[in-house]
PDB file of C-alpha atoms and ligand atoms in Angstrom:
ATOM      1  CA  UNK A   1      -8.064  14.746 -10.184  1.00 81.00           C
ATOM      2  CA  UNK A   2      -5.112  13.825  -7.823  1.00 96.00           C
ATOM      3  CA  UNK A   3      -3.811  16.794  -5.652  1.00 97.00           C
ATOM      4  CA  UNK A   4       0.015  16.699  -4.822  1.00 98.00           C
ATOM      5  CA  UNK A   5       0.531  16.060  -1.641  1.00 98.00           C
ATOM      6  CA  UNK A   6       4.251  16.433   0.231  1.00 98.00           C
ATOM      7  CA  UNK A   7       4.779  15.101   4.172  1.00 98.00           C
ATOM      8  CA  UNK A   8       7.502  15.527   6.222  1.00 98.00           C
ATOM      9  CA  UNK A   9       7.897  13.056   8.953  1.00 98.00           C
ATOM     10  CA  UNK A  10      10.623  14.187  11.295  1.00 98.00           C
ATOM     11  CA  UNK A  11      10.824  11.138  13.213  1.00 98.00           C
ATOM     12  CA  UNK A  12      12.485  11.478  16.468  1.00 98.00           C
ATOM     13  CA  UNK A  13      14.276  14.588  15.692  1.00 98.00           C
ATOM     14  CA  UNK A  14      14.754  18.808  16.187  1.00 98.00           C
ATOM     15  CA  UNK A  15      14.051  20.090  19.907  1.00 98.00           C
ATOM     16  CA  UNK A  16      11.460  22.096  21.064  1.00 98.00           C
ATOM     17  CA  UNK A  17      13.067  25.708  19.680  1.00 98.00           C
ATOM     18  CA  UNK A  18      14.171  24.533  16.440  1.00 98.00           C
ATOM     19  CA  UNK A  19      10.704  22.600  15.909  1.00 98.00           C
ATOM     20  CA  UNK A  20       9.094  25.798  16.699  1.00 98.00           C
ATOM     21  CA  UNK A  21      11.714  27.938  14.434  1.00 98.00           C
ATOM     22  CA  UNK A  22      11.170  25.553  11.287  1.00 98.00           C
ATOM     23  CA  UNK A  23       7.566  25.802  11.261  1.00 98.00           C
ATOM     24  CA  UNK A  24       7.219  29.488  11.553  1.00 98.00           C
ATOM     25  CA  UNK A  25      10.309  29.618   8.546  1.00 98.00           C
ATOM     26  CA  UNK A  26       7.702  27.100   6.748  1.00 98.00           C
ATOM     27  CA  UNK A  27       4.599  29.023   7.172  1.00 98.00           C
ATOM     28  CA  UNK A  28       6.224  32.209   5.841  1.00 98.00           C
ATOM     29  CA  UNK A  29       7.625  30.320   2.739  1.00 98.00           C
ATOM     30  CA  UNK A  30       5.276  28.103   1.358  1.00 98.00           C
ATOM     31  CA  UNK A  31       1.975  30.849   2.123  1.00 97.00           C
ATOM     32  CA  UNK A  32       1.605  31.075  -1.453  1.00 94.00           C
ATOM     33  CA  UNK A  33       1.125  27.385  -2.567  1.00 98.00           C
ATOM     34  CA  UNK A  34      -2.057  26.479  -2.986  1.00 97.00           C
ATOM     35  CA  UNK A  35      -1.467  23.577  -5.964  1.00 97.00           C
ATOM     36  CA  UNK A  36       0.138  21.038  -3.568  1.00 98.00           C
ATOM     37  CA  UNK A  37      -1.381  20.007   0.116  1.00 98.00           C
ATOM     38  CA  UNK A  38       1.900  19.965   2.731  1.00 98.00           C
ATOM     39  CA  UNK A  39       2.149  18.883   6.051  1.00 98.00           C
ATOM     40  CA  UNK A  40       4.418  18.513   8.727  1.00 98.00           C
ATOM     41  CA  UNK A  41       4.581  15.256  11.193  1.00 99.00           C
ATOM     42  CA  UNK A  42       6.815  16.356  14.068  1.00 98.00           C
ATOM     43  CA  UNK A  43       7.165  14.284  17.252  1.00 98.00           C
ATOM     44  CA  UNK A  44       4.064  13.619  19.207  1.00 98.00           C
ATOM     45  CA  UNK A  45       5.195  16.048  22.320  1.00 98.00           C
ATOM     46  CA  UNK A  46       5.203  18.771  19.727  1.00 98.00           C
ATOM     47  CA  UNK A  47       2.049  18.515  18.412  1.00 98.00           C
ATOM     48  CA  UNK A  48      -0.024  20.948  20.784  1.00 98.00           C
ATOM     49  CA  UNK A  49       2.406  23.440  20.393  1.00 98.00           C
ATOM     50  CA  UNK A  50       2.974  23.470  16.419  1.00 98.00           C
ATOM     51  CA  UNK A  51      -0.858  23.403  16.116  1.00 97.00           C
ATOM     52  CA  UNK A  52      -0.924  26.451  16.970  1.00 97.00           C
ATOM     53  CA  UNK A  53       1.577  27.581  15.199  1.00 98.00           C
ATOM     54  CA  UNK A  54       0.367  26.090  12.241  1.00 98.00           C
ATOM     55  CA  UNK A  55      -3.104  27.662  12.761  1.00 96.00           C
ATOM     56  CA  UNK A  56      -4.873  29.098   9.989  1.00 96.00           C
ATOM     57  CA  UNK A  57      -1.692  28.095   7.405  1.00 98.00           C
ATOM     58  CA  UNK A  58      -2.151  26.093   4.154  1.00 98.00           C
ATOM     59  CA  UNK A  59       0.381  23.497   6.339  1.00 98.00           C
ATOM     60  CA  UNK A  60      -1.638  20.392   7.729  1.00 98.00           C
ATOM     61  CA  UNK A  61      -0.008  19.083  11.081  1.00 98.00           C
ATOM     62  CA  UNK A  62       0.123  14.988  11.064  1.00 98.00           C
ATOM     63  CA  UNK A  63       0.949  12.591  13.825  1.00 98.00           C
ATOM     64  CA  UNK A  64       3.510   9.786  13.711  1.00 98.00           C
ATOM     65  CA  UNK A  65       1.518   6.940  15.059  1.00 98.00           C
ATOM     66  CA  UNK A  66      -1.209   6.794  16.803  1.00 98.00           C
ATOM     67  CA  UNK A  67      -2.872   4.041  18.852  1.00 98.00           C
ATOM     68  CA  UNK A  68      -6.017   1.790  17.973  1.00 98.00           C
ATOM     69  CA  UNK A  69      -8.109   2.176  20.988  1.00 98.00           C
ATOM     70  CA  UNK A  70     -10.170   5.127  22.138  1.00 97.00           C
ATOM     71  CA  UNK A  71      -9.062   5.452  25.876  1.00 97.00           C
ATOM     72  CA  UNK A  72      -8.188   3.310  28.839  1.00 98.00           C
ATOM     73  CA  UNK A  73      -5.105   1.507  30.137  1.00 98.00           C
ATOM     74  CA  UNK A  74      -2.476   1.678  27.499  1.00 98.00           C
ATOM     75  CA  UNK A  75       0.666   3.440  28.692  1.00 98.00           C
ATOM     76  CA  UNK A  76       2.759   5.599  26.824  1.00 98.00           C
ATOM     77  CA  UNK A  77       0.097   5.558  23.830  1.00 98.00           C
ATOM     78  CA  UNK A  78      -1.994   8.343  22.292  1.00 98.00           C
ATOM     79  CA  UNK A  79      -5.457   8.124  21.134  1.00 98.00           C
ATOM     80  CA  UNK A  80      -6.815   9.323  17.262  1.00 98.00           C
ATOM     81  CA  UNK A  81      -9.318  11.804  19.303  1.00 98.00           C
ATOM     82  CA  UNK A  82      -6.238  13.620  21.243  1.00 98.00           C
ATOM     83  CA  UNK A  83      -4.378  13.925  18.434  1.00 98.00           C
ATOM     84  CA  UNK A  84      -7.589  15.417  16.673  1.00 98.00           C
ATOM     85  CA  UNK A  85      -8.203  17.674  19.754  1.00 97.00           C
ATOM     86  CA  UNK A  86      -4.466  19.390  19.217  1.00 97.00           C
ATOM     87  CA  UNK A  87      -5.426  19.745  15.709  1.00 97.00           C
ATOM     88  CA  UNK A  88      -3.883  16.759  14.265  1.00 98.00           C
ATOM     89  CA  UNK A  89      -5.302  16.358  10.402  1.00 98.00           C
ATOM     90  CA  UNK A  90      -2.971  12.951   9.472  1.00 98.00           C
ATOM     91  CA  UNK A  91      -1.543  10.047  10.907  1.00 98.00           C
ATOM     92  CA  UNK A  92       1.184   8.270   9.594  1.00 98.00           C
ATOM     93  CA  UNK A  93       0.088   4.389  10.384  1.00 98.00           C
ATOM     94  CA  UNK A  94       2.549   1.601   9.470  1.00 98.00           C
ATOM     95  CA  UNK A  95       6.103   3.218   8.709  1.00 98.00           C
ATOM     96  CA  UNK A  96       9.110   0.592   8.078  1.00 98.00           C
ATOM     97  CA  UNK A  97      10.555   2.050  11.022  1.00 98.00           C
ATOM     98  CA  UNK A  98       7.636   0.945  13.343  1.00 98.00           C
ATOM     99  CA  UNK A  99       7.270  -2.497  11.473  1.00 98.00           C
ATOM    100  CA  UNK A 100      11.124  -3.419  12.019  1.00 97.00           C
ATOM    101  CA  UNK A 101      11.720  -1.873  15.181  1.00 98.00           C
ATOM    102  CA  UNK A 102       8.560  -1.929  17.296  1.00 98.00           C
ATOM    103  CA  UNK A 103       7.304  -5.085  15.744  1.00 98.00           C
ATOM    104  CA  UNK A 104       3.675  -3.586  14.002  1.00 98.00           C
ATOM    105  CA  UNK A 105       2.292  -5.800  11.680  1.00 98.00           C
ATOM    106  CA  UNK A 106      -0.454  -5.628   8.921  1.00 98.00           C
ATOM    107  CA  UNK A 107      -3.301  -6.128  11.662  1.00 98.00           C
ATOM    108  CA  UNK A 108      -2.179  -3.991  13.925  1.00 98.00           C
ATOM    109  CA  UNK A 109      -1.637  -1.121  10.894  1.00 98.00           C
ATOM    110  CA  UNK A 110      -4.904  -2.274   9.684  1.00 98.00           C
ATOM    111  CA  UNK A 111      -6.999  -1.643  13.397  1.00 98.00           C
ATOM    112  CA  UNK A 112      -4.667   1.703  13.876  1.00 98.00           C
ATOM    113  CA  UNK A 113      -5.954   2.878  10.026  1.00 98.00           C
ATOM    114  CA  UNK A 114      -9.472   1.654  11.137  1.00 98.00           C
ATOM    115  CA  UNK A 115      -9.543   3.670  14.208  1.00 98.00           C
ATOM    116  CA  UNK A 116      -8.292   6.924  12.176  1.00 98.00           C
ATOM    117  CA  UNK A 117     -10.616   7.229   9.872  1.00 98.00           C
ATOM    118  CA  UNK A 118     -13.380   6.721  12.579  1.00 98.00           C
ATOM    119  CA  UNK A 119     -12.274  10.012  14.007  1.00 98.00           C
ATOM    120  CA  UNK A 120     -11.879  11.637  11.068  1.00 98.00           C
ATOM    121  CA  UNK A 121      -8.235  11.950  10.487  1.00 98.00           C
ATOM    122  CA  UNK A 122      -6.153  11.057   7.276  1.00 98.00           C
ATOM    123  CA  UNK A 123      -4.479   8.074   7.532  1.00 99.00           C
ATOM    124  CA  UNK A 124      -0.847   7.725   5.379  1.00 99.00           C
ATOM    125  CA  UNK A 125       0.357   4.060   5.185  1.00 98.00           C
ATOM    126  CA  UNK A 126       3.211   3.282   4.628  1.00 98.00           C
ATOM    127  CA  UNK A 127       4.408  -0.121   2.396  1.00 98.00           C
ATOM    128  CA  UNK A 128       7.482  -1.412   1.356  1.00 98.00           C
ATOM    129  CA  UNK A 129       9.584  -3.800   0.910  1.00 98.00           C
ATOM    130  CA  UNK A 130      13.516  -4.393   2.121  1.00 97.00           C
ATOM    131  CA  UNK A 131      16.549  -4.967  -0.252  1.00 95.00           C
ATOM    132  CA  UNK A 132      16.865  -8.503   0.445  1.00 96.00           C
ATOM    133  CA  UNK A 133      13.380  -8.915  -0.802  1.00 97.00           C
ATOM    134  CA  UNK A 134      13.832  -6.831  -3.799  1.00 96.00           C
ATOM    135  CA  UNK A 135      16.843  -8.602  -4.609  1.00 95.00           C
ATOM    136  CA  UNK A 136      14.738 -11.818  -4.469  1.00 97.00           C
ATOM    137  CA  UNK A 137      12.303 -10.379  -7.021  1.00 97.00           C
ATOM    138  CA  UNK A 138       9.601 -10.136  -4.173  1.00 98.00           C
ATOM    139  CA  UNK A 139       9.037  -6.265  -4.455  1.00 98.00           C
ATOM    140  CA  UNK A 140       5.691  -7.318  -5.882  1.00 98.00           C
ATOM    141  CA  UNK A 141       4.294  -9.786  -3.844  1.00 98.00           C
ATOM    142  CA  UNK A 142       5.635  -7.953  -0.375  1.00 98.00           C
ATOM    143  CA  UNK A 143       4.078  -4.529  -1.063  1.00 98.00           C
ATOM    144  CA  UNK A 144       0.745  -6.457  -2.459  1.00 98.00           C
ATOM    145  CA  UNK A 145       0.579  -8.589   0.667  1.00 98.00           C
ATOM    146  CA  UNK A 146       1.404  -5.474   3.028  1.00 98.00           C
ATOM    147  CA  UNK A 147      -1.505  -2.981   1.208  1.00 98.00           C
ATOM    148  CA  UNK A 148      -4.025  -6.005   1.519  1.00 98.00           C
ATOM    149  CA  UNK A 149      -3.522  -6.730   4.908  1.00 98.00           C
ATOM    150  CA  UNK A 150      -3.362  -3.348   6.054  1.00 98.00           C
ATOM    151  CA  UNK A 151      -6.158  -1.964   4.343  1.00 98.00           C
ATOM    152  CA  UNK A 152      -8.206  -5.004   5.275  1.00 98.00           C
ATOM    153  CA  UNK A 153     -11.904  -4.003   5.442  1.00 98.00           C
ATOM    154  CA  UNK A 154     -12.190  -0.519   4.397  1.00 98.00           C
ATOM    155  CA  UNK A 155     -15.210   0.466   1.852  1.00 98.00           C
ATOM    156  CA  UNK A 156     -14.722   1.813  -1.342  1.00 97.00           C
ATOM    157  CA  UNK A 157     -15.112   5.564   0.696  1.00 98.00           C
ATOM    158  CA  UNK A 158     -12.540   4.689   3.641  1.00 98.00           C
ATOM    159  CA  UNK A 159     -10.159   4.327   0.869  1.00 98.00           C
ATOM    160  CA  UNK A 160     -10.621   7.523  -1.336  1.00 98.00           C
ATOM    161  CA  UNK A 161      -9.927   9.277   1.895  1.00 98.00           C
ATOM    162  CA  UNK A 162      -6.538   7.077   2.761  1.00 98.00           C
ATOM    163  CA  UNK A 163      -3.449   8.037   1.297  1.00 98.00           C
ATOM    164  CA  UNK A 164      -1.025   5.692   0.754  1.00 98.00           C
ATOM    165  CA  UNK A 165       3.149   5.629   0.677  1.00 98.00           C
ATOM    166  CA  UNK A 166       5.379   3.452  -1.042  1.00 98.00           C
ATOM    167  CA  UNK A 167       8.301   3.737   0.920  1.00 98.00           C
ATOM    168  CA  UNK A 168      11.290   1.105  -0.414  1.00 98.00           C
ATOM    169  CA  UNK A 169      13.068   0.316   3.083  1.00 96.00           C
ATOM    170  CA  UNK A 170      16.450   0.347   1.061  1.00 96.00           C
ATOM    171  CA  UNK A 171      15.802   3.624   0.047  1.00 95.00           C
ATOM    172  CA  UNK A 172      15.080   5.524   3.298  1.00 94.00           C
ATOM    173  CA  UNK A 173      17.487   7.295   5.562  1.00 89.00           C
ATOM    174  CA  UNK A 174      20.403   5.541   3.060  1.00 91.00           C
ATOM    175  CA  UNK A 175      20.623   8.560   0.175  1.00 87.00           C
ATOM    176  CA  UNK A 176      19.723   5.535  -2.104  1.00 87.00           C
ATOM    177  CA  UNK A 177      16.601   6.631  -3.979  1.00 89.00           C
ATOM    178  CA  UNK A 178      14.662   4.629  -5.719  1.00 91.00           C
ATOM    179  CA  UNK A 179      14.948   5.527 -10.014  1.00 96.00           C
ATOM    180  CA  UNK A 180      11.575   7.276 -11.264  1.00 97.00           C
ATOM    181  CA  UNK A 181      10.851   4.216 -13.530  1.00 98.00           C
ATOM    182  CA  UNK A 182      11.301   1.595 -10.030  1.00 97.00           C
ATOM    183  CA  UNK A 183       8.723   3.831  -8.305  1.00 98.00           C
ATOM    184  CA  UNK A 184       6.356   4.188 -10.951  1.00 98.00           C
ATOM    185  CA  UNK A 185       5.999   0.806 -11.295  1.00 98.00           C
ATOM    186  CA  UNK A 186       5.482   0.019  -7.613  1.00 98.00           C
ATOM    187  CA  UNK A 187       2.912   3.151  -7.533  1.00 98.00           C
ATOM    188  CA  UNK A 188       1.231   1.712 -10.786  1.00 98.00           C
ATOM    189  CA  UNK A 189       0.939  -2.007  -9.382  1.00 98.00           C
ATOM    190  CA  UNK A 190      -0.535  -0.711  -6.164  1.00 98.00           C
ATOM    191  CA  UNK A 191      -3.033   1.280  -8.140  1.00 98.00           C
ATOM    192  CA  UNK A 192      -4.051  -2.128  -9.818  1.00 98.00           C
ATOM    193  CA  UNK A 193      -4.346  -3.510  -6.688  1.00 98.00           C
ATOM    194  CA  UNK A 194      -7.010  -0.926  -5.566  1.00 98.00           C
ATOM    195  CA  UNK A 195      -8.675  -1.903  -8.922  1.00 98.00           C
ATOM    196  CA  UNK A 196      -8.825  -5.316  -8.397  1.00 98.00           C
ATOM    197  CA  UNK A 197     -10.095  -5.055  -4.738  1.00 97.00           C
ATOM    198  CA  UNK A 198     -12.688  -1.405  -5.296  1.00 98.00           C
ATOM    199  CA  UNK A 199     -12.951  -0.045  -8.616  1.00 98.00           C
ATOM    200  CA  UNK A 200     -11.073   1.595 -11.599  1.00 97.00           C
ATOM    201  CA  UNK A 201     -12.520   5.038 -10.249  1.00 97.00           C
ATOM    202  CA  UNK A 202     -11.371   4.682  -6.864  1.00 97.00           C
ATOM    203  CA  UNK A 203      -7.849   3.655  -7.568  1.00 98.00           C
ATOM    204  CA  UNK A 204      -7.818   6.534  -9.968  1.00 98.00           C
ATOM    205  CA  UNK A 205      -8.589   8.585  -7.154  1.00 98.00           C
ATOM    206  CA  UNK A 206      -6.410   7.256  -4.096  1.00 98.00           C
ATOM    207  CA  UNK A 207      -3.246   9.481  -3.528  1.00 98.00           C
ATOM    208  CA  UNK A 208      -0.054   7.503  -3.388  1.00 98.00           C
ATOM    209  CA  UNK A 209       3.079   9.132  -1.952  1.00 98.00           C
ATOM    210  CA  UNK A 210       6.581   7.982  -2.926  1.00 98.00           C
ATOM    211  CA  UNK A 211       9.369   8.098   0.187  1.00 98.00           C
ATOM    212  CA  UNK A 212      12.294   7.515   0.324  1.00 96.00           C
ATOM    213  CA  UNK A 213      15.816  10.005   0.245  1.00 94.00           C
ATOM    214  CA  UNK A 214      13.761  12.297  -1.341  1.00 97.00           C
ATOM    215  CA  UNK A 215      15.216  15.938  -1.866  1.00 97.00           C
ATOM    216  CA  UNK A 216      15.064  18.875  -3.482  1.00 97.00           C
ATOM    217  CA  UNK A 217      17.427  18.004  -6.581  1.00 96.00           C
ATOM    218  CA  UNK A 218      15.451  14.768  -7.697  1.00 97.00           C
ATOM    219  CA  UNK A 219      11.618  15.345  -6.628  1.00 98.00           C
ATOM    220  CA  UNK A 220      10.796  16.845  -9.657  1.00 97.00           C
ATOM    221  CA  UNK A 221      11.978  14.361 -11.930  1.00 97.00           C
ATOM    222  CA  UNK A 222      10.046  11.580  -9.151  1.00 98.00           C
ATOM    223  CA  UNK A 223       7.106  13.944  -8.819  1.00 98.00           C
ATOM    224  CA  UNK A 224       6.465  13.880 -12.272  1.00 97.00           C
ATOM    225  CA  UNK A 225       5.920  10.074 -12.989  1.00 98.00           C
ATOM    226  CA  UNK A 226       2.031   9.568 -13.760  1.00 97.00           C
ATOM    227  CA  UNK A 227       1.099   7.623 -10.802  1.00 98.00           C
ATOM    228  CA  UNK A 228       3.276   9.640  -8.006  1.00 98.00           C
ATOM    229  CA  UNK A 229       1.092  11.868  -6.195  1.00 98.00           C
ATOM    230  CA  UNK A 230       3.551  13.103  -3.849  1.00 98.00           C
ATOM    231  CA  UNK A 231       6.489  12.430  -1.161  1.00 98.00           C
ATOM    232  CA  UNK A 232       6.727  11.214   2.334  1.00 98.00           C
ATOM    233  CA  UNK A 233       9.615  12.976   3.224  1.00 98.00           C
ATOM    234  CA  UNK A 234      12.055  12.279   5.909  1.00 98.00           C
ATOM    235  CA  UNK A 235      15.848  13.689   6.351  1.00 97.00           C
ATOM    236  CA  UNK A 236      14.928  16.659   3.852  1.00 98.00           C
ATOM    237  CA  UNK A 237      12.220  17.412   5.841  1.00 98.00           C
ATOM    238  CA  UNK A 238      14.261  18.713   8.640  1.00 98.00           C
ATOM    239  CA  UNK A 239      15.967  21.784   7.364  1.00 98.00           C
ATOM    240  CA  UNK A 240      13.811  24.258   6.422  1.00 98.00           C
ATOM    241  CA  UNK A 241      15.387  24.964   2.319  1.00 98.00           C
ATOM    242  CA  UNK A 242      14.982  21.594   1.704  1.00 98.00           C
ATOM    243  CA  UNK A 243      11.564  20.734   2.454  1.00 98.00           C
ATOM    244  CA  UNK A 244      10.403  24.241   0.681  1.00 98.00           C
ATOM    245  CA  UNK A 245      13.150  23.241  -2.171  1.00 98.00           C
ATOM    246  CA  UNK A 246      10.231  19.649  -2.251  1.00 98.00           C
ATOM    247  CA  UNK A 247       7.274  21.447  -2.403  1.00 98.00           C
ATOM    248  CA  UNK A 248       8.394  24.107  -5.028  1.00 98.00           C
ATOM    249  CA  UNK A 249       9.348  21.443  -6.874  1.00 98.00           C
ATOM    250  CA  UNK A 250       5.678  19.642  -7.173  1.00 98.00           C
ATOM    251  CA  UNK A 251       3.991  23.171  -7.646  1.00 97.00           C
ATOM    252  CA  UNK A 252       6.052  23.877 -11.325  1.00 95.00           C
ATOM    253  CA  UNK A 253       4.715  19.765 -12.004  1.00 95.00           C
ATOM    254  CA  UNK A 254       1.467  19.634 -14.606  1.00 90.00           C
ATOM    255  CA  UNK A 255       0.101  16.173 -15.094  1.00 83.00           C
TER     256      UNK A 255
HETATM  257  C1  LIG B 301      10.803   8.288   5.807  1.00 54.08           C
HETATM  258  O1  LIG B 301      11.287   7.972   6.874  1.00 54.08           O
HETATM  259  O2  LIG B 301       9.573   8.243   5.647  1.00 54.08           O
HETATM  260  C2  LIG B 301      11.703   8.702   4.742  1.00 54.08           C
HETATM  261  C3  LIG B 301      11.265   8.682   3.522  1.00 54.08           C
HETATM  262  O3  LIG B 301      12.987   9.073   5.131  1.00 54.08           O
HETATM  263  P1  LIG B 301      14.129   9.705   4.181  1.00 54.08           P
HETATM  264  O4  LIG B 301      13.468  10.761   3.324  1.00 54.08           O
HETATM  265  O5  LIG B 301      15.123  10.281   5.123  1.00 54.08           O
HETATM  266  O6  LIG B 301      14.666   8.590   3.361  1.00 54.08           O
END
């Protein structure tokens, strides 16, 4: 049995006071859910901060990126076990952003998710493919050849406890959403991916999020396609109606 799940990944946004402000507003509204797992993926300087904030809520508190080795000389990078020590519980590994502007590929995804799941944290990856490629009828083949490369080498456990996002490039940050049946049949191929390369049970079991201009007025009718487990949420995830407007949404959904 699937648990909704909704993320917000703020990217590089809110300061210090208003990251502080939103969680609190967060933690007061959503106390009562207890259907749907949430969590909030503020910038990385935050993330001491909000943890404690976030202490003791039903709210998990997720990192952004992380980096693939445990210590050493790599500047500007943060480990999986300090973002675990500030009470990280998920990493988002691989989003389009990171691909197109910082140049991540499958392999390096693929030894960040490794490294994750070593210390315990929840990996979300993110696929996806670009409107040039959908408009080339390569939606298929892109997304398969992302999820296989980045989940290169996991066992049949590693990936019952990775959570995965299809995120259509074209549809983030652009108000463009994908249509319920385009994501369901993205979030259905992926699913007979998993089968393919693990088993029926475990791609029954693997959470897949969809992302992409999600918001309060059309995650219900996204939410409750059979194979959506959830949203990675970005712009809505900012303001604090919104994101609560998301998760109310998925707790009235009964699949
Ligand atoms: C994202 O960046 O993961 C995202 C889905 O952004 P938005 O909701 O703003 O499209």
């Amino acid at each position: 049995m699937r648990r909704l799940f909704i993320a917000g990944n703020w990217k590089m946004n809110l300061d210090r006071g208003h990251s502080l402000s939103l969680v609190q507003g967060l933690v007061e509204s959503l106390r009562g859910v207890s259907n749907v797992d949430i969590a909030v993926c503020p910038p990385a300087v935050y993330l001491g901060e909000l943890g404690k904030a976030l202490h003791g809520s039903n709210i998990g508190l997720g990192a952004q990126n992380a980096y693939s080795k445990p210590e050493g000389a790599f500047t500007g990078e943060i480990s999986c076990s300090m973002l675990k020590d500030v009470g990280c519980r998920y990493v988002i590994l691989g989003h389009s952003e990171r691909r197109a502007i910082f140049g991540e590929t499958d392999q390096m995804v693929n030894e960040k998710l490794h490294a994750v799941l070593a210390a315990g944290l929840t990996p979300i990856v993110c696929v996806g493919e670009t409107l040039q490629q959908r408009e080339n009828g390569q939606t298929q083949q892109v997304v398969r050849s992302q999820c296989v490369g980045s989940l290169a080498g996991l066992s049949h456990d590693q990936m019952l406890k990775t959570v995965l996002a299809y995120e259509p490039v074209w549809a983030i940050g652009t108000g463009k959403t994908a249509t319920p049946a385009q994501a369901e049949e993205v979030h259905q191929d992926i699913r007979n991916l998993l089968e393919s390369h693990f088993s029926r049970e475990t791609s029954q079991n693997v959470i897949i999020l969809y992302g992409g201009s999600v918001k309060a007025d059309n995650a219900q009718e996204l939410l409750s396609e059979p194979n959506i487990d959830g949203a990675l949420v970005g712009g809505a995830s900012l303001k604090l109606d919104s994101f609560e407007g998301i998760v109310k949404a998925a707790t009235s959904i009964k699949k």
